[in-house]
Coordinates of C-alpha atoms and ligand atoms in Angstrom, one line a residue:
M1 CA -29.4 12.4 8.0
L2 CA -28.8 16.1 8.6
L3 CA -26.7 15.6 11.7
N4 CA -24.2 13.0 10.6
P5 CA -23.5 13.0 6.9
V6 CA -19.8 12.7 7.4
I7 CA -20.2 9.8 9.9
S8 CA -22.6 8.2 7.4
K9 CA -19.8 8.3 4.9
L10 CA -18.3 5.5 6.9
A11 CA -21.4 3.3 6.7
G12 CA -20.7 0.1 4.9
K13 CA -16.9 0.4 5.5
R14 CA -15.1 -1.8 7.9
V15 CA -14.1 0.6 10.6
V16 CA -12.0 -0.4 13.5
L17 CA -11.3 1.6 16.7
A18 CA -7.8 0.8 17.8
S19 CA -8.5 1.7 21.4
A20 CA -9.4 0.0 24.7
S21 CA -10.7 3.3 26.0
P22 CA -14.4 2.9 26.9
R23 CA -14.8 6.7 26.6
R24 CA -13.7 6.7 23.0
Q25 CA -16.0 3.9 22.2
D26 CA -18.9 5.8 23.8
I27 CA -18.2 9.1 22.0
L28 CA -18.1 7.4 18.6
S29 CA -21.0 5.0 19.0
N30 CA -23.1 7.8 20.4
V31 CA -23.0 9.5 17.0
G32 CA -24.0 6.4 15.2
L33 CA -20.6 5.2 14.0
R34 CA -20.5 1.4 13.6
F35 CA -17.1 0.0 14.3
E36 CA -15.2 -3.0 15.8
V37 CA -13.0 -2.4 18.8
V38 CA -9.5 -3.9 18.5
P39 CA -7.3 -2.5 21.2
S40 CA -3.8 -1.7 20.1
W41 CA -0.8 -3.5 21.4
F42 CA 1.5 -0.6 20.6
K43 CA 3.4 0.2 23.8
E44 CA 3.4 3.9 24.5
T45 CA 7.1 4.2 24.8
L46 CA 8.1 6.6 22.1
E47 CA 11.1 8.8 23.2
K48 CA 9.4 12.0 24.1
S49 CA 12.6 14.1 23.8
L50 CA 12.7 13.3 20.1
F51 CA 9.6 15.4 19.6
S52 CA 9.7 19.1 19.3
A53 CA 6.2 19.6 20.7
P54 CA 4.1 17.3 22.9
Q55 CA 1.2 17.2 20.5
E56 CA 3.5 15.6 17.9
Y57 CA 4.2 12.9 20.4
A58 CA 0.5 12.3 20.9
V59 CA -0.1 12.2 17.1
E60 CA 2.7 9.8 16.5
T61 CA 1.5 7.5 19.3
A62 CA -2.0 7.6 17.8
K63 CA -0.6 6.7 14.4
Q64 CA 1.5 3.9 15.7
K65 CA -1.5 2.5 17.7
A66 CA -3.7 2.5 14.6
L67 CA -0.9 1.1 12.3
E68 CA -0.2 -1.7 14.7
V69 CA -3.8 -2.8 14.6
A70 CA -4.1 -2.4 10.8
R71 CA -0.9 -4.5 10.2
R72 CA -2.0 -7.2 12.8
M73 CA -5.4 -7.5 11.3
H74 CA -4.0 -7.7 7.8
M75 CA -1.2 -10.1 8.6
K76 CA -2.7 -12.4 11.2
H77 CA -6.3 -12.6 10.4
R78 CA -6.2 -11.6 6.7
K79 CA -9.1 -9.3 7.6
T80 CA -7.9 -6.0 6.3
P81 CA -10.1 -3.2 7.7
D82 CA -11.0 -0.2 5.6
I83 CA -10.3 2.3 8.2
V84 CA -8.5 2.1 11.6
I85 CA -8.9 5.0 14.1
G86 CA -6.2 5.5 16.7
A87 CA -6.1 8.2 19.4
D88 CA -3.8 9.2 22.2
T89 CA -4.6 11.7 25.0
I90 CA -1.9 13.5 27.0
V91 CA -1.9 16.3 29.6
T92 CA 0.9 18.9 29.4
L93 CA 1.9 21.2 32.1
E94 CA 4.9 23.5 31.6
D95 CA 7.3 21.1 29.8
A96 CA 6.0 17.9 31.3
I97 CA 3.9 15.3 29.5
L98 CA 1.5 13.5 31.9
E99 CA 0.0 10.2 30.8
K100 CA -1.9 7.7 32.8
P101 CA -0.5 7.5 36.4
L102 CA 1.5 4.4 37.2
D103 CA 0.2 4.1 40.8
K104 CA -1.5 6.2 43.5
Q105 CA 1.6 8.1 44.4
D106 CA 2.1 9.0 40.7
A107 CA -1.5 10.1 40.6
Y108 CA -0.9 12.3 43.6
N109 CA 2.2 13.8 42.0
M110 CA 0.3 14.6 38.9
L111 CA -2.8 16.1 40.5
S112 CA -0.9 18.2 43.0
R113 CA 1.1 19.7 40.1
L114 CA -2.2 20.5 38.3
S115 CA -3.8 22.0 41.4
G116 CA -4.7 25.7 40.9
K117 CA -3.1 25.9 37.4
E118 CA -4.2 25.8 33.8
H119 CA -2.9 22.9 31.7
S120 CA -3.4 21.6 28.1
V121 CA -5.0 18.4 27.1
F122 CA -3.9 17.2 23.6
T123 CA -5.5 14.3 21.8
G124 CA -3.7 13.1 18.7
V125 CA -5.9 11.2 16.3
A126 CA -4.9 9.0 13.3
I127 CA -7.3 7.9 10.6
V128 CA -5.6 5.1 8.7
H129 CA -7.2 4.1 5.4
C130 CA -6.1 0.5 4.5
K131 CA -5.9 -1.2 1.2
S132 CA -4.8 -4.7 0.5
E133 CA -2.6 -4.6 -2.6
K134 CA -2.6 -7.3 -5.3
D135 CA 0.6 -8.7 -3.8
N136 CA -1.2 -8.9 -0.5
Q137 CA 0.8 -6.0 0.9
L138 CA -0.9 -3.6 3.2
D139 CA -1.1 -0.1 1.7
T140 CA -2.1 2.7 4.1
D141 CA -3.1 6.3 3.7
I142 CA -2.9 8.3 7.0
V143 CA -4.6 11.4 8.0
D144 CA -3.7 12.7 11.4
F145 CA -4.4 15.7 13.5
Y146 CA -4.6 16.9 17.1
E147 CA -6.8 19.0 19.2
E148 CA -5.9 21.1 22.2
T149 CA -8.2 22.0 25.1
K150 CA -7.1 24.2 28.1
V151 CA -8.4 23.1 31.5
K152 CA -8.0 25.1 34.7
F153 CA -8.0 23.3 38.0
A154 CA -9.2 24.7 41.3
V155 CA -6.8 24.7 44.2
L156 CA -7.1 21.1 45.6
S157 CA -6.8 20.3 49.3
E158 CA -4.8 17.3 50.3
D159 CA -7.9 15.6 51.7
L160 CA -9.8 16.1 48.4
L161 CA -6.8 14.9 46.4
W162 CA -6.5 11.6 48.4
E163 CA -10.3 11.0 48.5
Y164 CA -10.3 11.4 44.7
I165 CA -7.3 9.1 44.3
D166 CA -8.9 6.5 46.5
S167 CA -12.0 6.5 44.4
G168 CA -9.8 4.7 41.8
E169 CA -10.9 7.0 39.0
P170 CA -7.5 8.5 38.1
M171 CA -5.7 5.3 37.2
D172 CA -6.7 4.8 33.6
K173 CA -6.9 8.5 32.7
A174 CA -4.4 10.9 31.2
G175 CA -3.2 13.4 33.8
G176 CA -4.9 11.3 36.5
Y177 CA -8.4 12.7 36.2
G178 CA -11.7 12.0 34.4
I179 CA -13.4 15.3 33.6
Q180 CA -16.7 13.5 32.7
S181 CA -17.0 12.0 36.2
L182 CA -15.9 12.8 39.7
G183 CA -12.9 14.6 38.3
G184 CA -15.3 17.3 36.9
M185 CA -15.4 18.6 40.4
L186 CA -11.8 19.6 40.3
V187 CA -12.2 21.7 37.2
E188 CA -12.8 25.5 37.3
S189 CA -12.9 26.2 33.5
V190 CA -12.5 24.6 30.1
H191 CA -11.4 26.3 26.9
G192 CA -12.0 24.2 23.9
D193 CA -13.6 20.9 23.0
F194 CA -14.8 19.1 26.2
L195 CA -14.8 15.7 24.4
N196 CA -11.2 16.2 23.5
V197 CA -10.4 16.1 27.2
V198 CA -12.5 12.9 27.6
G199 CA -10.3 11.3 24.9
F200 CA -11.7 12.0 21.5
P201 CA -12.1 15.4 19.6
L202 CA -15.3 14.5 17.8
N203 CA -15.8 17.9 16.1
H204 CA -12.4 18.0 14.6
F205 CA -12.7 14.3 13.6
C206 CA -15.9 15.1 11.7
K207 CA -14.2 18.0 10.0
K208 CA -11.3 15.8 8.9
L209 CA -13.8 13.3 7.5
A210 CA -15.5 16.1 5.7
E211 CA -12.1 17.1 4.2
I212 CA -11.5 13.5 3.1
Y213 CA -14.9 12.7 1.8
Y214 CA -16.1 16.1 0.6
P215 CA -12.9 17.7 -0.8
P216 CA -13.6 21.3 -1.9
S217 CA -14.4 21.6 -5.6
K218 CA -11.7 23.4 -7.7
Q219 CA -14.1 26.2 -8.3
S220 CA -14.9 26.9 -4.7
I221 CA -11.4 26.4 -3.4
H222 CA -10.9 30.1 -2.7
R223 CA -13.7 30.0 -0.2
V224 CA -11.9 27.6 2.1
K225 CA -10.4 29.3 5.0
H226 CA -6.7 28.7 5.3
D227 CA -6.9 27.0 8.6
S228 CA -5.3 23.9 9.8
I229 CA -8.5 22.1 9.3
P230 CA -11.0 22.5 6.5
Y231 CA -13.6 25.2 7.1
V232 CA -16.9 23.4 7.7
E233 CA -19.3 25.6 9.4
S234 CA -22.1 23.1 9.7
F235 CA -22.4 19.6 8.4
E236 CA -25.8 20.3 7.0
N237 CA -24.6 21.7 3.7
L238 CA -22.8 18.4 3.2
S239 CA -25.9 16.4 3.4
D240 CA -27.5 18.7 0.9
V241 CA -24.9 17.6 -1.6
E242 CA -26.0 14.1 -1.1
K243 CA -29.6 15.1 -1.5
D244 CA -28.8 16.9 -4.8
C245 CA -27.1 13.9 -6.0
S246 CA -29.8 11.4 -5.4
S247 CA -32.9 13.3 -6.2
S248 CA -32.0 15.9 -8.8
K249 CA -33.6 15.7 -12.2
N250 CA -30.7 17.7 -13.7
S251 CA -29.2 15.6 -16.4
D252 CA -25.7 17.0 -15.9
I253 CA -25.8 15.8 -12.4
K254 CA -27.1 12.4 -13.4
K255 CA -24.4 12.1 -16.0
A256 CA -21.7 13.2 -13.6
R257 CA -23.0 10.7 -11.1
K258 CA -22.8 7.9 -13.6
D259 CA -19.2 9.0 -14.3
C260 CA -18.4 8.5 -10.6
G261 CA -18.5 4.7 -11.2
N262 CA -18.8 2.7 -8.1
N263 CA -17.9 5.6 -5.8
S264 CA -20.6 7.5 -4.2
C265 CA -20.8 10.7 -6.2
S266 CA -20.3 12.9 -3.1
S267 CA -16.9 11.5 -2.5
G268 CA -15.7 13.1 -5.6
P269 CA -15.7 16.9 -6.2
S270 CA -18.8 18.8 -5.5
L271 CA -21.6 18.3 -8.0
Q272 CA -23.9 21.0 -6.8
P273 CA -24.1 24.3 -8.6
T274 CA -21.0 26.2 -7.4
T275 CA -21.0 29.6 -5.9
I276 CA -18.2 31.9 -7.2
I277 CA -17.5 35.3 -5.7
Q278 CA -16.3 37.8 -8.3
N279 CA -15.7 41.4 -7.2
G280 CA -17.7 40.8 -4.1
V281 CA -20.7 39.5 -6.1
E282 CA -21.9 36.0 -5.7
K283 CA -22.6 34.1 -8.9
K284 CA -24.1 30.6 -9.2
S285 CA -22.6 28.5 -11.8
E286 CA -25.0 25.9 -13.2
N287 CA -22.4 24.0 -15.2
T288 CA -21.3 21.2 -13.0
I289 CA -18.1 19.4 -13.9
Q290 CA -16.6 16.4 -12.4
F291 CA -13.1 16.9 -11.2
P292 CA -11.1 14.4 -13.3
S293 CA -9.3 12.6 -10.4
K294 CA -8.9 9.5 -12.4
I295 CA -7.2 11.3 -15.3
I296 CA -5.0 13.3 -12.9
E297 CA -3.9 10.1 -11.2
L298 CA -3.0 8.5 -14.6
L299 CA -1.3 11.7 -15.7
D300 CA 0.9 11.8 -12.6
G301 CA 1.5 8.1 -12.5
F302 CA 4.9 8.4 -14.2
K303 CA 6.2 10.8 -11.6
A304 CA 5.5 8.2 -8.9
S305 CA 7.2 5.4 -10.9
K306 CA 10.2 7.6 -11.6
T307 CA 10.5 8.6 -8.0
L308 CA 10.6 4.9 -7.0
F309 CA 13.1 4.2 -9.7
A310 CA 15.4 7.0 -8.8
A311 CA 15.3 6.2 -5.1
S312 CA 16.0 2.5 -5.9
K313 CA 18.8 3.3 -8.4
L314 CA 20.5 5.6 -5.9
K315 CA 20.1 2.8 -3.2
V316 CA 18.3 5.0 -0.8
F317 CA 16.5 2.1 0.7
D318 CA 19.7 0.1 1.1
K319 CA 21.4 3.0 3.0
L320 CA 18.5 3.4 5.3
K321 CA 18.3 -0.4 5.9
D322 CA 21.9 -0.3 7.0
K323 CA 21.7 2.7 9.2
G324 CA 18.1 2.5 10.5
A325 CA 17.3 6.2 10.3
L326 CA 19.1 9.1 8.8
K327 CA 18.7 12.8 8.1
A328 CA 18.6 14.0 4.5
M329 CA 22.1 15.4 4.6
D330 CA 23.5 12.1 5.8
I331 CA 21.7 10.2 3.1
A332 CA 22.8 12.8 0.5
D333 CA 26.4 12.1 1.6
K334 CA 26.0 8.4 1.3
I335 CA 24.5 8.5 -2.1
N336 CA 26.8 11.3 -3.4
A337 CA 23.9 13.6 -4.2
S338 CA 22.9 17.2 -3.4
V339 CA 21.2 17.7 -0.1
H340 CA 18.5 19.7 -1.7
G341 CA 17.7 17.1 -4.3
T342 CA 17.9 14.3 -1.8
E343 CA 15.5 16.0 0.5
R344 CA 12.9 16.4 -2.3
L345 CA 13.3 12.8 -3.3
L346 CA 13.0 11.6 0.3
D347 CA 9.9 13.7 0.9
A348 CA 8.3 12.4 -2.2
C349 CA 9.1 8.8 -1.1
V350 CA 7.4 9.6 2.3
A351 CA 4.3 10.9 0.4
L352 CA 4.3 7.6 -1.6
G353 CA 4.4 5.6 1.6
L354 CA 7.9 4.2 0.9
L355 CA 9.6 6.0 3.7
E356 CA 8.7 7.4 7.1
K357 CA 9.7 10.7 8.4
T358 CA 9.8 11.8 12.0
H359 CA 11.5 15.1 13.0
Q360 CA 13.6 15.4 9.8
V361 CA 14.8 11.8 10.2
Y362 CA 13.9 9.3 7.5
S363 CA 13.6 5.6 7.8
N364 CA 12.3 2.7 5.6
T365 CA 8.7 1.6 5.9
E366 CA 8.2 -2.1 6.4
L367 CA 7.2 -2.3 2.7
A368 CA 10.6 -0.8 1.7
N369 CA 12.5 -3.1 4.0
T370 CA 10.8 -6.2 2.6
F371 CA 10.7 -5.3 -1.1
L372 CA 13.0 -2.4 -2.0
V373 CA 16.2 -3.2 -0.2
S374 CA 18.3 -4.8 -2.9
D375 CA 19.4 -7.9 -1.0
A376 CA 16.1 -8.5 0.8
E377 CA 14.8 -12.0 0.2
F378 CA 11.8 -10.8 -1.7
S379 CA 13.3 -7.7 -3.2
V380 CA 11.9 -6.3 -6.4
H381 CA 14.9 -4.0 -6.8
G382 CA 16.1 -5.9 -9.9
Y383 CA 12.7 -5.5 -11.6
I384 CA 12.7 -1.8 -10.7
I385 CA 16.2 -1.3 -12.2
H386 CA 15.1 -3.2 -15.3
S387 CA 12.0 -1.0 -15.6
N388 CA 14.1 2.2 -15.2
D389 CA 17.0 1.2 -17.5
H390 CA 15.2 -0.7 -20.1
L391 CA 11.4 -0.6 -20.1
W392 CA 11.1 3.1 -19.5
S393 CA 12.6 4.0 -22.9
H394 CA 10.0 1.7 -24.6
Y395 CA 7.2 3.7 -23.2
T396 CA 8.8 7.1 -24.0
H397 CA 8.8 6.0 -27.6
L398 CA 5.3 4.5 -27.5
E399 CA 3.6 7.2 -29.6
S400 CA 5.9 6.9 -32.6
A401 CA 6.2 3.1 -32.2
V402 CA 2.4 3.0 -32.4
V403 CA 2.2 5.2 -35.4
E404 CA 5.0 3.3 -37.2
G405 CA 3.8 -0.1 -36.0
I406 CA 7.3 -1.2 -35.4
N407 CA 9.0 -3.2 -32.7
Y408 CA 9.6 -1.2 -29.5
H409 CA 13.0 -2.6 -28.8
H410 CA 14.3 -1.1 -32.1
K411 CA 12.5 2.1 -31.6
A412 CA 13.7 2.5 -28.0
H413 CA 17.2 1.5 -28.5
G414 CA 17.6 2.2 -32.2
Q415 CA 20.1 -0.6 -32.5
T416 CA 20.5 -4.2 -33.3
A417 CA 19.0 -7.0 -31.3
E418 CA 22.6 -7.9 -30.2
H419 CA 22.9 -4.5 -28.5
V420 CA 19.5 -5.0 -26.9
H421 CA 20.5 -8.4 -25.6
G422 CA 24.1 -7.7 -24.7
P423 CA 25.6 -9.2 -21.5
E424 CA 24.8 -6.3 -19.3
V425 CA 21.2 -6.2 -20.4
K426 CA 21.0 -10.0 -20.0
E427 CA 22.2 -9.8 -16.4
R428 CA 19.8 -7.1 -15.6
Y429 CA 17.0 -9.1 -17.2
M430 CA 18.0 -12.1 -15.2
R431 CA 17.7 -10.1 -12.0
A432 CA 14.3 -8.8 -13.0
M433 CA 13.1 -12.3 -13.8
H434 CA 14.6 -13.6 -10.6
C435 CA 12.9 -11.2 -8.3
T436 CA 9.5 -11.3 -10.0
L437 CA 9.6 -15.1 -9.8
K438 CA 10.7 -15.0 -6.2
I439 CA 7.5 -13.3 -5.2
T440 CA 5.3 -15.3 -7.5
A441 CA 6.8 -18.8 -7.4
R442 CA 5.0 -20.0 -4.3
D443 CA 1.6 -19.2 -5.7
V444 CA 2.4 -20.8 -9.0
A445 CA 4.0 -23.9 -7.4
T446 CA 1.0 -24.5 -5.2
A447 CA -1.8 -23.6 -7.6
F448 CA -2.2 -27.4 -8.4
D449 CA -1.1 -30.5 -6.6
L450 CA 2.0 -31.5 -8.5
S451 CA 3.2 -34.1 -6.1
K452 CA 2.8 -37.0 -8.5
Y453 CA 5.4 -35.6 -10.9
S454 CA 8.9 -36.7 -9.8
T455 CA 10.9 -34.9 -12.5
A456 CA 10.3 -31.5 -13.9
C457 CA 12.0 -29.4 -16.5
D458 CA 11.7 -25.6 -16.4
L459 CA 12.2 -24.5 -20.1
G460 CA 13.8 -21.1 -20.0
G461 CA 13.8 -21.4 -16.2
C462 CA 16.5 -18.7 -15.9
T463 CA 17.9 -18.4 -12.4
G464 CA 15.9 -21.4 -11.0
A465 CA 13.7 -19.3 -8.7
L466 CA 10.6 -21.4 -9.6
A467 CA 12.7 -24.6 -9.6
H468 CA 13.8 -24.0 -6.0
E469 CA 10.2 -23.3 -4.9
L470 CA 9.0 -26.5 -6.5
S471 CA 11.7 -28.6 -4.9
W472 CA 11.0 -27.1 -1.6
I473 CA 7.2 -27.7 -1.8
Y474 CA 7.6 -31.2 -3.4
P475 CA 10.5 -32.9 -1.6
E476 CA 10.4 -35.8 -4.0
M477 CA 10.7 -33.7 -7.1
K478 CA 13.9 -33.2 -9.1
V479 CA 13.9 -30.1 -11.3
K480 CA 16.1 -29.4 -14.3
V481 CA 16.5 -25.8 -15.4
F482 CA 17.0 -25.6 -19.2
D483 CA 18.2 -22.3 -20.6
L484 CA 20.6 -20.7 -23.0
P485 CA 24.3 -21.1 -22.2
E486 CA 24.8 -17.4 -21.5
V487 CA 22.1 -17.6 -18.9
I488 CA 23.3 -20.8 -17.2
K489 CA 26.8 -19.5 -16.8
N490 CA 25.5 -16.7 -14.7
V491 CA 23.1 -18.5 -12.4
T492 CA 25.5 -19.2 -9.5
Q493 CA 25.0 -15.8 -7.9
F494 CA 21.3 -16.3 -7.6
Q495 CA 21.4 -19.7 -5.8
P496 CA 20.2 -19.8 -2.2
E497 CA 22.9 -20.7 0.4
K498 CA 21.4 -24.1 1.1
S499 CA 20.6 -25.3 -2.4
D500 CA 20.5 -29.0 -3.1
S501 CA 22.5 -29.4 -6.3
T502 CA 21.3 -33.0 -6.6
R503 CA 17.7 -31.9 -6.9
I504 CA 18.1 -28.8 -9.0
I505 CA 20.2 -29.2 -12.1
F506 CA 21.1 -26.5 -14.6
T507 CA 21.5 -27.6 -18.2
S508 CA 22.4 -25.4 -21.2
G509 CA 20.3 -25.6 -24.3
N510 CA 17.9 -23.8 -26.6
F511 CA 14.3 -25.1 -26.2
L512 CA 13.5 -24.1 -29.7
D513 CA 16.4 -25.9 -31.4
D514 CA 17.6 -28.6 -29.1
A515 CA 16.0 -31.8 -28.0
L516 CA 14.1 -31.3 -24.7
P517 CA 15.3 -33.1 -21.6
K518 CA 13.0 -35.9 -20.4
A519 CA 10.6 -35.0 -17.6
D520 CA 7.2 -35.7 -16.2
L521 CA 6.3 -32.1 -15.8
Y522 CA 7.4 -29.4 -18.3
I523 CA 7.3 -25.8 -17.2
L524 CA 7.0 -22.7 -19.3
S525 CA 7.1 -19.6 -17.1
R526 CA 6.7 -16.2 -18.9
V527 CA 7.8 -17.7 -22.2
L528 CA 4.6 -18.1 -24.3
H529 CA 3.4 -14.5 -24.3
D530 CA 6.7 -13.4 -25.8
L531 CA 6.8 -15.7 -28.8
L532 CA 5.7 -15.1 -32.3
E533 CA 3.0 -17.5 -33.5
D534 CA 5.4 -19.8 -35.5
K535 CA 7.8 -20.2 -32.6
L536 CA 5.0 -20.6 -30.2
H537 CA 3.5 -23.5 -32.1
H538 CA 6.9 -25.0 -32.7
L539 CA 7.6 -25.1 -29.0
L540 CA 4.2 -26.4 -28.0
R541 CA 4.5 -29.1 -30.6
K542 CA 7.8 -30.2 -29.1
V543 CA 6.5 -30.2 -25.5
S544 CA 3.4 -32.1 -26.6
E545 CA 5.5 -34.7 -28.3
A546 CA 7.6 -35.1 -25.2
C547 CA 4.6 -35.6 -22.9
S548 CA 3.2 -39.1 -22.7
P549 CA -0.6 -39.2 -22.1
G550 CA -1.7 -39.7 -18.5
N551 CA 1.8 -39.4 -17.0
S552 CA 3.1 -36.0 -17.9
A553 CA 1.9 -32.4 -17.9
L554 CA 2.7 -28.9 -18.8
L555 CA 2.7 -26.1 -16.2
I556 CA 2.5 -22.6 -17.6
A557 CA 3.0 -19.4 -15.6
E558 CA 1.6 -16.4 -17.4
I559 CA -0.8 -13.5 -16.9
V560 CA -4.2 -15.0 -17.9
L561 CA -6.4 -12.1 -19.2
D562 CA -10.0 -12.0 -18.2
E563 CA -12.3 -12.9 -21.1
E564 CA -13.1 -9.2 -21.8
K565 CA -9.4 -8.4 -21.8
R566 CA -9.6 -5.6 -19.3
E567 CA -6.7 -6.5 -17.1
P568 CA -4.6 -3.2 -17.1
R569 CA -1.3 -4.7 -16.0
A570 CA -1.2 -7.2 -18.8
L571 CA -2.5 -4.8 -21.4
L572 CA 0.0 -2.1 -20.4
Q573 CA 2.8 -4.6 -20.5
S574 CA 1.7 -5.7 -24.0
L575 CA 2.5 -2.2 -25.2
S576 CA 6.2 -2.9 -24.7
M577 CA 6.2 -6.4 -26.1
S578 CA 8.3 -7.1 -29.2
G579 CA 6.4 -10.0 -30.7
G580 CA 4.0 -12.2 -28.8
K581 CA 0.7 -11.3 -27.0
Q582 CA -1.2 -11.8 -23.8
R583 CA -4.0 -14.3 -23.9
S584 CA -7.3 -15.0 -22.1
G585 CA -8.1 -18.3 -20.4
T586 CA -10.2 -19.4 -23.4
E587 CA -7.4 -18.5 -25.8
Y588 CA -4.9 -20.5 -23.8
K589 CA -7.3 -23.4 -23.6
Q590 CA -7.8 -23.4 -27.4
L591 CA -4.1 -23.1 -28.0
L592 CA -3.2 -26.0 -25.7
E593 CA -6.1 -28.2 -27.0
S594 CA -4.8 -27.6 -30.5
H595 CA -1.6 -29.3 -29.3
G596 CA -3.3 -32.3 -27.8
F597 CA -3.6 -31.1 -24.2
N598 CA -7.2 -32.1 -23.7
R599 CA -7.4 -31.3 -20.0
V600 CA -6.6 -27.7 -19.2
Q601 CA -7.0 -26.2 -15.7
I602 CA -6.5 -22.5 -15.1
K603 CA -5.9 -20.9 -11.7
N604 CA -5.9 -17.2 -11.2
T605 CA -3.5 -16.8 -8.3
G606 CA -4.1 -13.1 -7.6
N607 CA -0.3 -12.8 -7.9
L608 CA 1.8 -11.4 -10.8
L609 CA 1.4 -14.6 -12.7
D610 CA -1.4 -17.1 -13.0
A611 CA -1.0 -20.8 -13.4
I612 CA -2.2 -23.2 -16.1
L613 CA -1.9 -27.0 -15.9
A614 CA -2.3 -28.8 -19.2
V615 CA -2.5 -32.6 -19.4
K616 CA -2.8 -35.1 -22.2
R617 CA -5.2 -37.9 -21.4
Ligands
LIG1 O1 -10.8 13.7 31.5 C1 -10.4 12.6 31.0 N1 -9.1 12.5 30.5 C2 -8.7 11.4 30.0 C3 -9.5 10.2 30.0 C4 -9.0 8.9 29.4 O2 -7.6 8.8 29.5 C5 -7.1 7.8 28.6 C6 -5.9 8.3 28.0 O3 -5.0 7.3 27.7 P1 -4.6 6.8 26.2 O4 -4.9 7.9 25.2 O5 -3.3 6.2 26.3 O6 -5.7 5.7 25.9 P2 -6.0 4.3 26.6 O7 -7.1 4.5 27.6 O8 -4.7 3.7 27.0 O9 -6.6 3.5 25.4 P3 -5.9 3.1 24.0 O10 -6.2 1.6 23.8 O11 -6.5 4.0 23.0 O12 -4.4 3.4 24.1 C7 -8.3 7.6 27.6 O13 -8.9 6.3 27.9 C8 -9.3 8.7 27.9 O14 -10.6 8.4 27.6 C9 -10.8 10.4 30.5 O15 -11.6 9.4 30.5 N2 -11.2 11.6 31.0

């Protein structure tokens, strides 16, 4: 494995080459890379004049080719690859960018321009790392680069030119020639990577992989040449790291390896003894430490959250949705903010994958358009604002609230419950509930076949987001939303344009104090986890009494913790809860059985909320 340690880093990963070019396929398979070929449908039509340098055009095209394949595979086939590689090769002469010739005449024009001159060949490459998020969104991390090779052509006679064109070789090749075949006869000299001209800069690609999979350890960082690419003299020393890792008897190394968890240890910081140069003298440090990436990630997490909150609160995504693409100064103007501050915020959003930036112009990513624009159908804007304006303060007081063992609402706001539940807070809370339910309702509504229930009552159903989904999926079902009067009076603004008021009815009431409306199916969505034990049992007793054996049921939408209670989202959420608690499947089962529901089914939806169907037989 001396020759290809970086390539072997991709073994076991689902790698896709987003290219129809047989040359790229050959170059990569010749070095032992295993990959699928899914040619990109991205049309190479980016406006060249928008790019300040031709190589940027090639890189952007490569990126778009790879992203198109990543998105298509994720969306259409639900087969998210781990890595998608895209590439684009162009030839530049003076200011012109030459791609594949359109026809023979075009090939002639290109080749006659190249005759007797030196030109540059640029290949842009994008390595897209894909992750399928919990909400089934595609998350991507992109590493891109380009390589330049200079090629000098001999002076070509007309006869030679036409003979070459008639061979058919130029037609699918950038600049109209194939250096690896007949076209090699036209070339006088090559400066740089030959394979880059053929269509794929293999050496630079391996260096990039080395940078990704063998990041320099903190201790040796000063040895890295400040070059555009990481300084990797040979790939041999990389495989030595792997050797150390698997065979060393050193207990530090073994320990560090264990700490790596599921990741191969060499993907973390270097574990081999580190060489430090001090005053020109090389010292070997035997103490190996693992760079605490996980801790740094946790430590920095709040910065990412706050960046998302600030951009949402300032409606950056809304402005960009309206205008398509804007420069920082125009966005600053629209959000009444400083140009300098706006630019920093926008760049941070680009780094987080929320915005795209091309030539100082910012635009929304697909993710932002779908979920961050405030009036998008599946917007989570309301939840973000609630997190910023309300939840955030709970977590800033976490430490003292833990020490004092008091309710976070009081700690965070220092005021009465009335203040905490004032009309403004209520409306913000409704928006947060509405948008979380909009993205979860489909999975909850379809977790079980509920078609036999013709009437449902959503207790604490808020804006009716789940009710609408149920009535859409089960056309025979009528749904009553039962919630407090101050909630019901504000629901109008949340109703879809075509809502059927005969099938969704809003009724005011307090499910703890008032009689429950009659229904075949009762629903408790995000209610139980928030109730103190006495109220919880009181409510379940009431629902159980209202359910007749065999005919009715209770549908619950909650996070169902795994039995070991390791689900971070639920546990982190628990930290801000005022009274209740999150439960595991077994705990929900026992709770419901104690109220006479002797058939309890639990479905982990993979969405924000899981579903429980409890029936009395
Ligand atoms: O000397 C050579 N120069 C160039 C090539 C081949 O030319 C094409 C360049 O086109 P592009 O980068 O757009 O890639 P496509 O072939 O269209 O495939 P994609 O699906 O990736 O867009 C490329 O095939 C080079 O290999 C050559 O062969 N020799």
